[in-house]
Short mmCIF file of C-alpha atoms in Angstrom, two decimals:
data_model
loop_
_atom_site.label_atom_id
_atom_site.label_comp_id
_atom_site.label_asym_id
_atom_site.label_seq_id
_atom_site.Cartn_x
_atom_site.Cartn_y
_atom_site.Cartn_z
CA UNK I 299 -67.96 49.45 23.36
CA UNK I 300 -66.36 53.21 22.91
CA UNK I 301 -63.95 54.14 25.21
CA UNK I 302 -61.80 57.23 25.90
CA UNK I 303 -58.76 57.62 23.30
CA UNK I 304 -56.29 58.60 26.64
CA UNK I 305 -56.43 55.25 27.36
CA UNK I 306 -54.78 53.69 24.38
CA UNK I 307 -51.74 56.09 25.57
CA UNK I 308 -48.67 53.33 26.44
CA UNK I 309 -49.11 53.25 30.38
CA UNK I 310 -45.54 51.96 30.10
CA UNK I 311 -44.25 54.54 28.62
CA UNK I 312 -45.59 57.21 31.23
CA UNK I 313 -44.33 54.80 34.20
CA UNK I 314 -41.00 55.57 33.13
CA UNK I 315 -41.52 59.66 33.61
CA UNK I 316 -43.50 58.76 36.90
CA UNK I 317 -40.36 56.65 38.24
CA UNK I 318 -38.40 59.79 37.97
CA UNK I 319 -37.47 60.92 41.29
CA UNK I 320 -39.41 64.71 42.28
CA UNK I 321 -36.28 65.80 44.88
CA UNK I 322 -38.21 67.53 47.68
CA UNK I 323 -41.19 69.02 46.10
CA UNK I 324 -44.77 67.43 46.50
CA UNK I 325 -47.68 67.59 44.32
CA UNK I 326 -51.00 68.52 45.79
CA UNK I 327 -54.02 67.67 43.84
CA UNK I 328 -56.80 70.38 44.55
CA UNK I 329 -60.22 68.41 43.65
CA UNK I 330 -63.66 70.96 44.33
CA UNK I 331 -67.33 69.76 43.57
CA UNK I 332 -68.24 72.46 41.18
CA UNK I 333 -71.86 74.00 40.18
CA UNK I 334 -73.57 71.39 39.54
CA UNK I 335 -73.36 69.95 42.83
CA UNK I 336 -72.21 66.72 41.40
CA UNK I 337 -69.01 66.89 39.28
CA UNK I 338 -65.75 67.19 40.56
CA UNK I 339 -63.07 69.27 39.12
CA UNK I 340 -59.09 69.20 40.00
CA UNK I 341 -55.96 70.64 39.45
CA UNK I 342 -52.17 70.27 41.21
CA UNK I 343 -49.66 72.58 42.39
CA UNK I 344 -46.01 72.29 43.83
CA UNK I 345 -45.39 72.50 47.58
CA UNK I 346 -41.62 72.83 48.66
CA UNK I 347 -42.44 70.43 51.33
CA UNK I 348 -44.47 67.30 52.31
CA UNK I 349 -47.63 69.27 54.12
CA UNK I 350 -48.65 67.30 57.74
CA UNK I 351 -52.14 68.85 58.52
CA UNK I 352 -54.47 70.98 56.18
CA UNK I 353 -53.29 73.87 58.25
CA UNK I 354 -49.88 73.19 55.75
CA UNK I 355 -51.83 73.84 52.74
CA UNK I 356 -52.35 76.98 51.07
CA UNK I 357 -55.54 78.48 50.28
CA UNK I 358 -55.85 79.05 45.89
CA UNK I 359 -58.05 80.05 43.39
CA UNK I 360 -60.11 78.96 40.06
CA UNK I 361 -61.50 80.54 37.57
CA UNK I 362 -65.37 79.86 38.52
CA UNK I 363 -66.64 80.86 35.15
CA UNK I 364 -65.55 77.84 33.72
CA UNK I 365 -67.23 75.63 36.61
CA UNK I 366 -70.79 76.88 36.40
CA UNK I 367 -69.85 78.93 39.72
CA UNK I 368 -69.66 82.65 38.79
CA UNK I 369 -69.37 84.73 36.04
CA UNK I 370 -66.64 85.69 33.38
CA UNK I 371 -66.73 89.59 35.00
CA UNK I 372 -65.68 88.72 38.28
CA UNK I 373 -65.01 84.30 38.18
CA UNK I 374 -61.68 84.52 41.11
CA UNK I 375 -63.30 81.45 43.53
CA UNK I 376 -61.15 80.55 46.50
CA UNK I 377 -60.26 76.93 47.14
CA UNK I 378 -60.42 76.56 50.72
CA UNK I 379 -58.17 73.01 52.03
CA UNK I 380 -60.66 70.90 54.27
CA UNK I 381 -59.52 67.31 54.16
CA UNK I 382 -56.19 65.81 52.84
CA UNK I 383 -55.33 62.14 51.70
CA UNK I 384 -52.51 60.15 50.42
CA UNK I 385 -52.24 60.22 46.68
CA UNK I 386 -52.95 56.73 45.34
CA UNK I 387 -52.37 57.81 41.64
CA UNK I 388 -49.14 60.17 42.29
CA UNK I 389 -47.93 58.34 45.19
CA UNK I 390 -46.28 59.06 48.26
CA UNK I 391 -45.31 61.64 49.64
CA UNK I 392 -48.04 63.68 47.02
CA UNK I 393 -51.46 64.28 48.56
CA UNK I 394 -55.34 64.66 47.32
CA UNK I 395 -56.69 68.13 48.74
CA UNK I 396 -60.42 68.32 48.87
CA UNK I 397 -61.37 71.51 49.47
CA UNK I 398 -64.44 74.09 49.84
CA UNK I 399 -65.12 76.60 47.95
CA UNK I 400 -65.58 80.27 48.50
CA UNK I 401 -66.98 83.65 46.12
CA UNK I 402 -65.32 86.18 45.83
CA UNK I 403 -66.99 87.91 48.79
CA UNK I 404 -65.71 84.97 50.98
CA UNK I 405 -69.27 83.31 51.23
CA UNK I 406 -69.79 80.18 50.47
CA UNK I 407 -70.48 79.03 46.92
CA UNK I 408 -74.40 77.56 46.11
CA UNK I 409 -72.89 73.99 45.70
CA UNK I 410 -70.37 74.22 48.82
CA UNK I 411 -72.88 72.54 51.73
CA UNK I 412 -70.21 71.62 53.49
CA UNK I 413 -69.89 74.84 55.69
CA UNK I 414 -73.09 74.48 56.83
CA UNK I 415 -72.82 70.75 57.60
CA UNK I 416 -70.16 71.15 59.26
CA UNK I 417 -71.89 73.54 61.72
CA UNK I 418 -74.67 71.37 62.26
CA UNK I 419 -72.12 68.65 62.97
CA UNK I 420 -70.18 70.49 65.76
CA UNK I 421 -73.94 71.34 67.58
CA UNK I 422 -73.94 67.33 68.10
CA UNK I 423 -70.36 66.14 68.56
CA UNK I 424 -71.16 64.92 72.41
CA UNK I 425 -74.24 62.35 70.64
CA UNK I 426 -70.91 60.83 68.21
CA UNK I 427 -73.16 60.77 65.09
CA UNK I 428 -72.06 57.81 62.92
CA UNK I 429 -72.37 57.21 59.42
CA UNK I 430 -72.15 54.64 56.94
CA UNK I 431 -72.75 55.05 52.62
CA UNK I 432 -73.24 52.43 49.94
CA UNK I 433 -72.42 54.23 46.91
CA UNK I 434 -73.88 52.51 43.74
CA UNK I 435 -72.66 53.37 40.46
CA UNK I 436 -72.68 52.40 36.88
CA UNK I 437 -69.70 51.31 34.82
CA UNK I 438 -70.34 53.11 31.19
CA UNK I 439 -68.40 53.10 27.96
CA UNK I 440 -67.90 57.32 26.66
CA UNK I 441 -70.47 56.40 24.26
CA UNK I 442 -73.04 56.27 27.12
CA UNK I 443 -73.52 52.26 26.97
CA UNK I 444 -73.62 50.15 29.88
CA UNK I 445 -70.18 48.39 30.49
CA UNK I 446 -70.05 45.19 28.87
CA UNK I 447 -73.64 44.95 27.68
CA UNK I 448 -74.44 43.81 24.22
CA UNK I 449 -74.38 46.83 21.77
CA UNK I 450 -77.76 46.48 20.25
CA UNK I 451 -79.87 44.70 23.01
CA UNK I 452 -79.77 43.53 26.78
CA UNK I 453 -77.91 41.33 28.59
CA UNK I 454 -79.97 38.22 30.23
CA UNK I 455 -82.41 39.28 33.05
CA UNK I 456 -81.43 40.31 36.23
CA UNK I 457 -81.07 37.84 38.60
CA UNK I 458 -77.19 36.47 38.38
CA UNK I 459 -75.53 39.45 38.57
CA UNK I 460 -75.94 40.86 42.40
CA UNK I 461 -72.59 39.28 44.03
CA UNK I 462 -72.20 37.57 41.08
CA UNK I 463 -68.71 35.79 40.15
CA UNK I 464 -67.92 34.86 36.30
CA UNK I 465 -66.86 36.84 33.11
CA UNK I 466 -70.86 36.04 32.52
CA UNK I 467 -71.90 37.58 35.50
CA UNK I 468 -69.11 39.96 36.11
CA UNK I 469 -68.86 43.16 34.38
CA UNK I 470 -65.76 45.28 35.00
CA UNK I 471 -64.20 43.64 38.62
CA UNK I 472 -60.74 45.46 37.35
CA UNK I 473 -62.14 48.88 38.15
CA UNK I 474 -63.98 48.05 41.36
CA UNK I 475 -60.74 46.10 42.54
CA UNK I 476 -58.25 49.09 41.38
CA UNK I 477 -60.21 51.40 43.36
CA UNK I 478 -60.72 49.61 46.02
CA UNK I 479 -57.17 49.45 47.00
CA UNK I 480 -56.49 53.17 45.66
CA UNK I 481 -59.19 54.10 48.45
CA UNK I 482 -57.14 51.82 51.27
CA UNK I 483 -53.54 53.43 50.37
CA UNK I 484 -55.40 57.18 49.88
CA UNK I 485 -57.10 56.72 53.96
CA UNK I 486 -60.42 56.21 52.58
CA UNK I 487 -62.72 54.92 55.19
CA UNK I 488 -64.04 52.34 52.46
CA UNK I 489 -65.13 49.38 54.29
CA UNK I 490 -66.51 46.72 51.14
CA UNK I 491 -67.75 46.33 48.02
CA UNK I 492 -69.55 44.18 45.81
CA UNK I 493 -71.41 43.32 42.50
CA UNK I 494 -75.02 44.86 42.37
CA UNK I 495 -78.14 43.61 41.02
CA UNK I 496 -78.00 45.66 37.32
CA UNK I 497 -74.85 43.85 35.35
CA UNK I 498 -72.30 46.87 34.85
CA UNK I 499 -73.52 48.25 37.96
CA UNK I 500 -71.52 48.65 41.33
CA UNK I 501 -71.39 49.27 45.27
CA UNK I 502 -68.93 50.22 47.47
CA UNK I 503 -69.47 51.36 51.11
CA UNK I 504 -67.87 54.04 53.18
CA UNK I 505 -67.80 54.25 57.19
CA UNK I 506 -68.47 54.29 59.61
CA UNK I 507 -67.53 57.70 59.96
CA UNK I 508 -68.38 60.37 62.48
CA UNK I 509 -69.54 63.99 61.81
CA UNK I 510 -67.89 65.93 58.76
CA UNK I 511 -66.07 62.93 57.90
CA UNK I 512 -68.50 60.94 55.88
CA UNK I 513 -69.04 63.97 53.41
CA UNK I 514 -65.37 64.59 53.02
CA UNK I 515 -64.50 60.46 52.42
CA UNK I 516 -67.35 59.52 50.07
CA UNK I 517 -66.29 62.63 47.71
CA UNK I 518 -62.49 61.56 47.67
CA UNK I 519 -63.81 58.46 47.38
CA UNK I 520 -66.10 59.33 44.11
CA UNK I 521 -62.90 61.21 43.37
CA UNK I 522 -60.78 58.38 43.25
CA UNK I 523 -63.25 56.32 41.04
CA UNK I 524 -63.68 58.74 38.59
CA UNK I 525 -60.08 59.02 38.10
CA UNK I 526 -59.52 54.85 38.05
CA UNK I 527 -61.94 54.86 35.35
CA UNK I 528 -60.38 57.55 33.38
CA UNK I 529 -57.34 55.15 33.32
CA UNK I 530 -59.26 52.20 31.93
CA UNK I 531 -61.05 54.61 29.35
CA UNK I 532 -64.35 54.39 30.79
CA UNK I 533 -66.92 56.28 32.66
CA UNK I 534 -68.75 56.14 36.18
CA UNK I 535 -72.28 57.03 36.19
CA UNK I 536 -73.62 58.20 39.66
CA UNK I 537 -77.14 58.42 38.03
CA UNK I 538 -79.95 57.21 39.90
CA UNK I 539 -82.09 55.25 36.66
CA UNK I 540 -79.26 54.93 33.94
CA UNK I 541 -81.29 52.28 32.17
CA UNK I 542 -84.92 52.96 31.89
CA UNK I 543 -87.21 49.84 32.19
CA UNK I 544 -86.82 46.93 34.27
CA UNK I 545 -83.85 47.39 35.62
CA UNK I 546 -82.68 48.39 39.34
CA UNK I 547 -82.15 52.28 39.75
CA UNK I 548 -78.94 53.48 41.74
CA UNK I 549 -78.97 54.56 45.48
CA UNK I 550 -76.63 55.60 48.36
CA UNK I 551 -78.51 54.17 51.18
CA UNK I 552 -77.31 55.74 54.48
CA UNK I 553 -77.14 54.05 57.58
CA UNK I 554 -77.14 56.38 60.49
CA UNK I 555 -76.61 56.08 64.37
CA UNK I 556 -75.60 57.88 67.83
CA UNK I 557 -73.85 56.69 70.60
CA UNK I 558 -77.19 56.39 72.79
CA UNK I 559 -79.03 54.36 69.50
CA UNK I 560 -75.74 51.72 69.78
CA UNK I 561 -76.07 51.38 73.61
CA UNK I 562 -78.71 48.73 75.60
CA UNK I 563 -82.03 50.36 74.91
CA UNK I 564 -81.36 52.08 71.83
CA UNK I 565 -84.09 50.63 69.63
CA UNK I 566 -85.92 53.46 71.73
CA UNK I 567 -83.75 56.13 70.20
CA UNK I 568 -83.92 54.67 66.69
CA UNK I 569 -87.75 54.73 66.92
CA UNK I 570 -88.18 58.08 68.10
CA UNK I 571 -85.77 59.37 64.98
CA UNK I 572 -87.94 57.38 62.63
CA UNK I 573 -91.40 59.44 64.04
CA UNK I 574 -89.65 62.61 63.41
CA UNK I 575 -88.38 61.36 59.64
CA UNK I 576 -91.92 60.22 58.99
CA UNK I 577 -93.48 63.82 59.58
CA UNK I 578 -90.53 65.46 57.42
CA UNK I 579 -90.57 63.09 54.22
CA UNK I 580 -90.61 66.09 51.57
CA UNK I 581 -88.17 67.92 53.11
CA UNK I 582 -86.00 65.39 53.00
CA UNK I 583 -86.70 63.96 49.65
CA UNK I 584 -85.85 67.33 48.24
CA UNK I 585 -82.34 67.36 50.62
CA UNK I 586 -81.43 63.87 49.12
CA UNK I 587 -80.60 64.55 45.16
CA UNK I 588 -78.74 67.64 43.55
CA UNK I 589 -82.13 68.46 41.90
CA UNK I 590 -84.69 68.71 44.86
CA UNK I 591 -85.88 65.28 43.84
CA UNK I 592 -86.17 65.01 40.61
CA UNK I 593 -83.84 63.27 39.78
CA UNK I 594 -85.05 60.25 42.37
CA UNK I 595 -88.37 60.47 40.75
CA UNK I 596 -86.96 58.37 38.38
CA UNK I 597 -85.84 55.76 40.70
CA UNK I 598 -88.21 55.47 43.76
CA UNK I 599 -90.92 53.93 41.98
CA UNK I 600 -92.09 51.17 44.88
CA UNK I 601 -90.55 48.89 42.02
CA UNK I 602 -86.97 47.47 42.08
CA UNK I 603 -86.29 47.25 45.82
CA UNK I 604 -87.48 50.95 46.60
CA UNK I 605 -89.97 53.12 48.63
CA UNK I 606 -92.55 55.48 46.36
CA UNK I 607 -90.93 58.96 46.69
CA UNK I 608 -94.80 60.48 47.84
CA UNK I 609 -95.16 58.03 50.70
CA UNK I 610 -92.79 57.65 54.01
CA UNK I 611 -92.38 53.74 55.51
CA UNK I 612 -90.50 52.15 57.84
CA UNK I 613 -90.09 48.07 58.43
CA UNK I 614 -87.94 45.58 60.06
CA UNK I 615 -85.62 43.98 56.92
CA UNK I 616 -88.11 45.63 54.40
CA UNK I 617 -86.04 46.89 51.30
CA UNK I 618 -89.18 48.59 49.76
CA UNK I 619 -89.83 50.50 52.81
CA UNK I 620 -88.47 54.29 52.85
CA UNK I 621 -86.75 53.49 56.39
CA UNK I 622 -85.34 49.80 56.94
CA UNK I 623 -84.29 48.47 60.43
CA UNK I 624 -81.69 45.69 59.83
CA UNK I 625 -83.45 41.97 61.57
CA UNK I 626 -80.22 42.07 64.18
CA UNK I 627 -80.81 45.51 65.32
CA UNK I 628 -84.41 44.36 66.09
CA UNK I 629 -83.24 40.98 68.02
CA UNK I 630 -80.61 42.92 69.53
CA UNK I 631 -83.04 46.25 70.36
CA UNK I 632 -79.92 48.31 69.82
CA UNK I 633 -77.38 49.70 66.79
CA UNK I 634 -78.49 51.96 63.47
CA UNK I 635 -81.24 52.08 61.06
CA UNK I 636 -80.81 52.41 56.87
CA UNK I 637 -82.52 55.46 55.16
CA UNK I 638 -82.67 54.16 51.78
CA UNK I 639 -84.08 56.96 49.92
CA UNK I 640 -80.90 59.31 48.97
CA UNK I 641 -80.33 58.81 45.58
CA UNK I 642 -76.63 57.90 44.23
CA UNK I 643 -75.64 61.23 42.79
CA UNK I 644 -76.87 62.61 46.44
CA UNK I 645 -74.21 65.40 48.18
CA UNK I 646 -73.37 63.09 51.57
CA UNK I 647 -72.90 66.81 53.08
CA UNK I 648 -76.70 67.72 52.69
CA UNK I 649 -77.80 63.78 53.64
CA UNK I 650 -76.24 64.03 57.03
CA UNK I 651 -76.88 67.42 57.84
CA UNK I 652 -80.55 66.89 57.65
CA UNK I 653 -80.54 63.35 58.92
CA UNK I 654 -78.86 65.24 62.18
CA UNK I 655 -81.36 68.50 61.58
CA UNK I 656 -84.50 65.81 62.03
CA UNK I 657 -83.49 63.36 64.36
CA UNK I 658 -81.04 65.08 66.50
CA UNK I 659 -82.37 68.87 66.95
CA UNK I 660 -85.56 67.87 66.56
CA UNK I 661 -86.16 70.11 63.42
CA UNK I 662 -89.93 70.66 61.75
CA UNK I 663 -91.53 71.74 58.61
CA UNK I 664 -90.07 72.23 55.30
CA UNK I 665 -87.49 74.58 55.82
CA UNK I 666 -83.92 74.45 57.73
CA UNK I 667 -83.86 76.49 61.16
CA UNK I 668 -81.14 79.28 60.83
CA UNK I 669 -79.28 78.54 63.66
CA UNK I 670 -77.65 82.12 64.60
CA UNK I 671 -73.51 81.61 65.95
#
């Protein structure tokens, strides 16, 4: 199996430069999501002291041009600071900086939905909105090739592999373990993890977290995955059917609740979000991949533990409905319901924003309302 040449770099040898001490000066990684609304791009500068709040940080710049985000004439983008961590890779006292991003006239850029979520957020702060993401992904080699798979064939059915423990079963724990405790020590809101049903493949979940905060945690998150594997030389894959044929497809199913859904009599609440979901499928199908549901085509088949991306259902434990009420919340007619159709290359910012849009405001039809400050 290929992987990257950085790897084979001595790791010892660069421990002995990171050891060194940095005086009072921090590094602050600036990470953006750039025009394709799914990679992440980063870059560090030196702060004379340790920054407390993002009000600390300074705004910067990046040349956009290079990012799919503008053009070489007039490329100046403004990084805008909008959530900080703990730097799991740098260490203390350096920080991760995700940020927004800006044009040149100030506006936000095409791929920056976080403004806007954010505003829809603050409409609904007194209903606590809570969110929770299971981010699948797919360990692959830089030639492409599934982690640990045979290199000309398949590995043994699937079957084994979901939860599975054994070098058999197994493929790449020392990844999923390494970021798992990079997420803890960066503040990540990462709450579990665990072997999925393709071998190679991956989940780890996020939450709950309320409002703005589940966008902002599952993209360090992503962040700090894509940067564990870059250590071990290989690559995660956030696409929703790496492996045509029989094999299970990758989602980020999104469980979703308010305070009234996870009080006494909130199976009401949860119900009455569902009937508004069911008469806004499309819209929502084209809100829950970066390529207005293409790219979930692919994946929500009615086959492999998913819905069929033309037709909206709902059902108690069902994991081929679109919709899936977990059996306690039905015994206990109270707490959250899964929407298991965002795909896992999905921007968390537009899955919440129209989860609140539908169920919470009450939205219609196929197009946003323009809510007017």
């Amino acid at each position: 199996m290929a992987t990257s040449a950085s790897s084979t770099l001595s790791k010892a040898v660069k421990q002995q430069y990171m050891e060194l001490p940095q005086g009072e000066k921090v590094q602050a990684m600036y990470i953006w999501i750039d025009g394709t609304g799914e990679g992440l791009r980063c870059k560090t500068r030196t702060l004379d002291s340790e920054p407390k709040s993002i009000e600390d940080l300074p705004e910067w710049n990046f040349d956009g041009s290079s990012t799919y985000q503008s053009e070489g004439s007039n490329s100046d983008m403004y990084l805008i600071p909008a959530a900080m961590f703990r730097d799991p890779f740098r260490k203390d006292p350096n920080k991760l900086v995700l940020c927004e991003v800006l044009k040149y006239n100030r506006r936000p850029a095409e791929t920056n939905l976080r403004k806007t979520c954010h505003k829809i957020m603050e409409m609904v702060e007194n209903q606590h909105p809570w969110f929770g993401m299971e981010q699948e992904y797919t360990i692959l080699g830089t030639d492409g090739h599934p982690f640990g798979w045979p290199s000309n064939g398949f590995p043994g059915p699937q079957g084994p592999y979901y939860c599975g423990v054994g070098a058999d079963k197994a493929y790449g724990r020392d990844i999923v373990e390494a970021h798992y405790r990079a997420c803890l020590y960066a503040g990540v809101q990462i709450c579990g993890t665990n072997a999925e049903v393709m071998p190679a493949q991956w989940e780890f979940q996020v939450g709950p977290c309320e409002g703005i905060n589940m966008g902002d945690h599952l993209w360090a998150a992503r962040f700090i995955l894509h940067r564990v594997c870059e250590d071990f030389g290989v690559v995660a894959s956030f696409d929703p059917k790496p492996i045509p044929g029989n094999w299970n497809g990758a989602g980020c199913h999104t469980n979703f609740s308010t305070k009234e859904m996870r009080e006494d009599g909130g199976l009401k609440s949860i119900e009455e979000s569902i009937e508004r979901l069911a008469k806004r499928h499309h819209y929502h199908i084209r809100a829950y991949d970066p390529k207005g549901g293409l790219d979930n085509a692919r994946r929500l088949t009615g086959h492999h533990e998913t819905s069929n991306i033309h037709e909206f259902s709902a059902g108690v434990a069902n994991r081929g409905a679109s919709i899936r009420i977990p059996r306690s919340v039905g015994q206990d007619k109270k707490g959250y319901f899964e929407d298991r159709r965002p795909s896992a290359n999905c921007d968390p910012y537009a899955v919440t924003e129209v989860l609140i849009r539908t169920c919470l405001l009450s939205e219609e039809g196929d197009e946003p309302v323009d809510y007017k400050n």
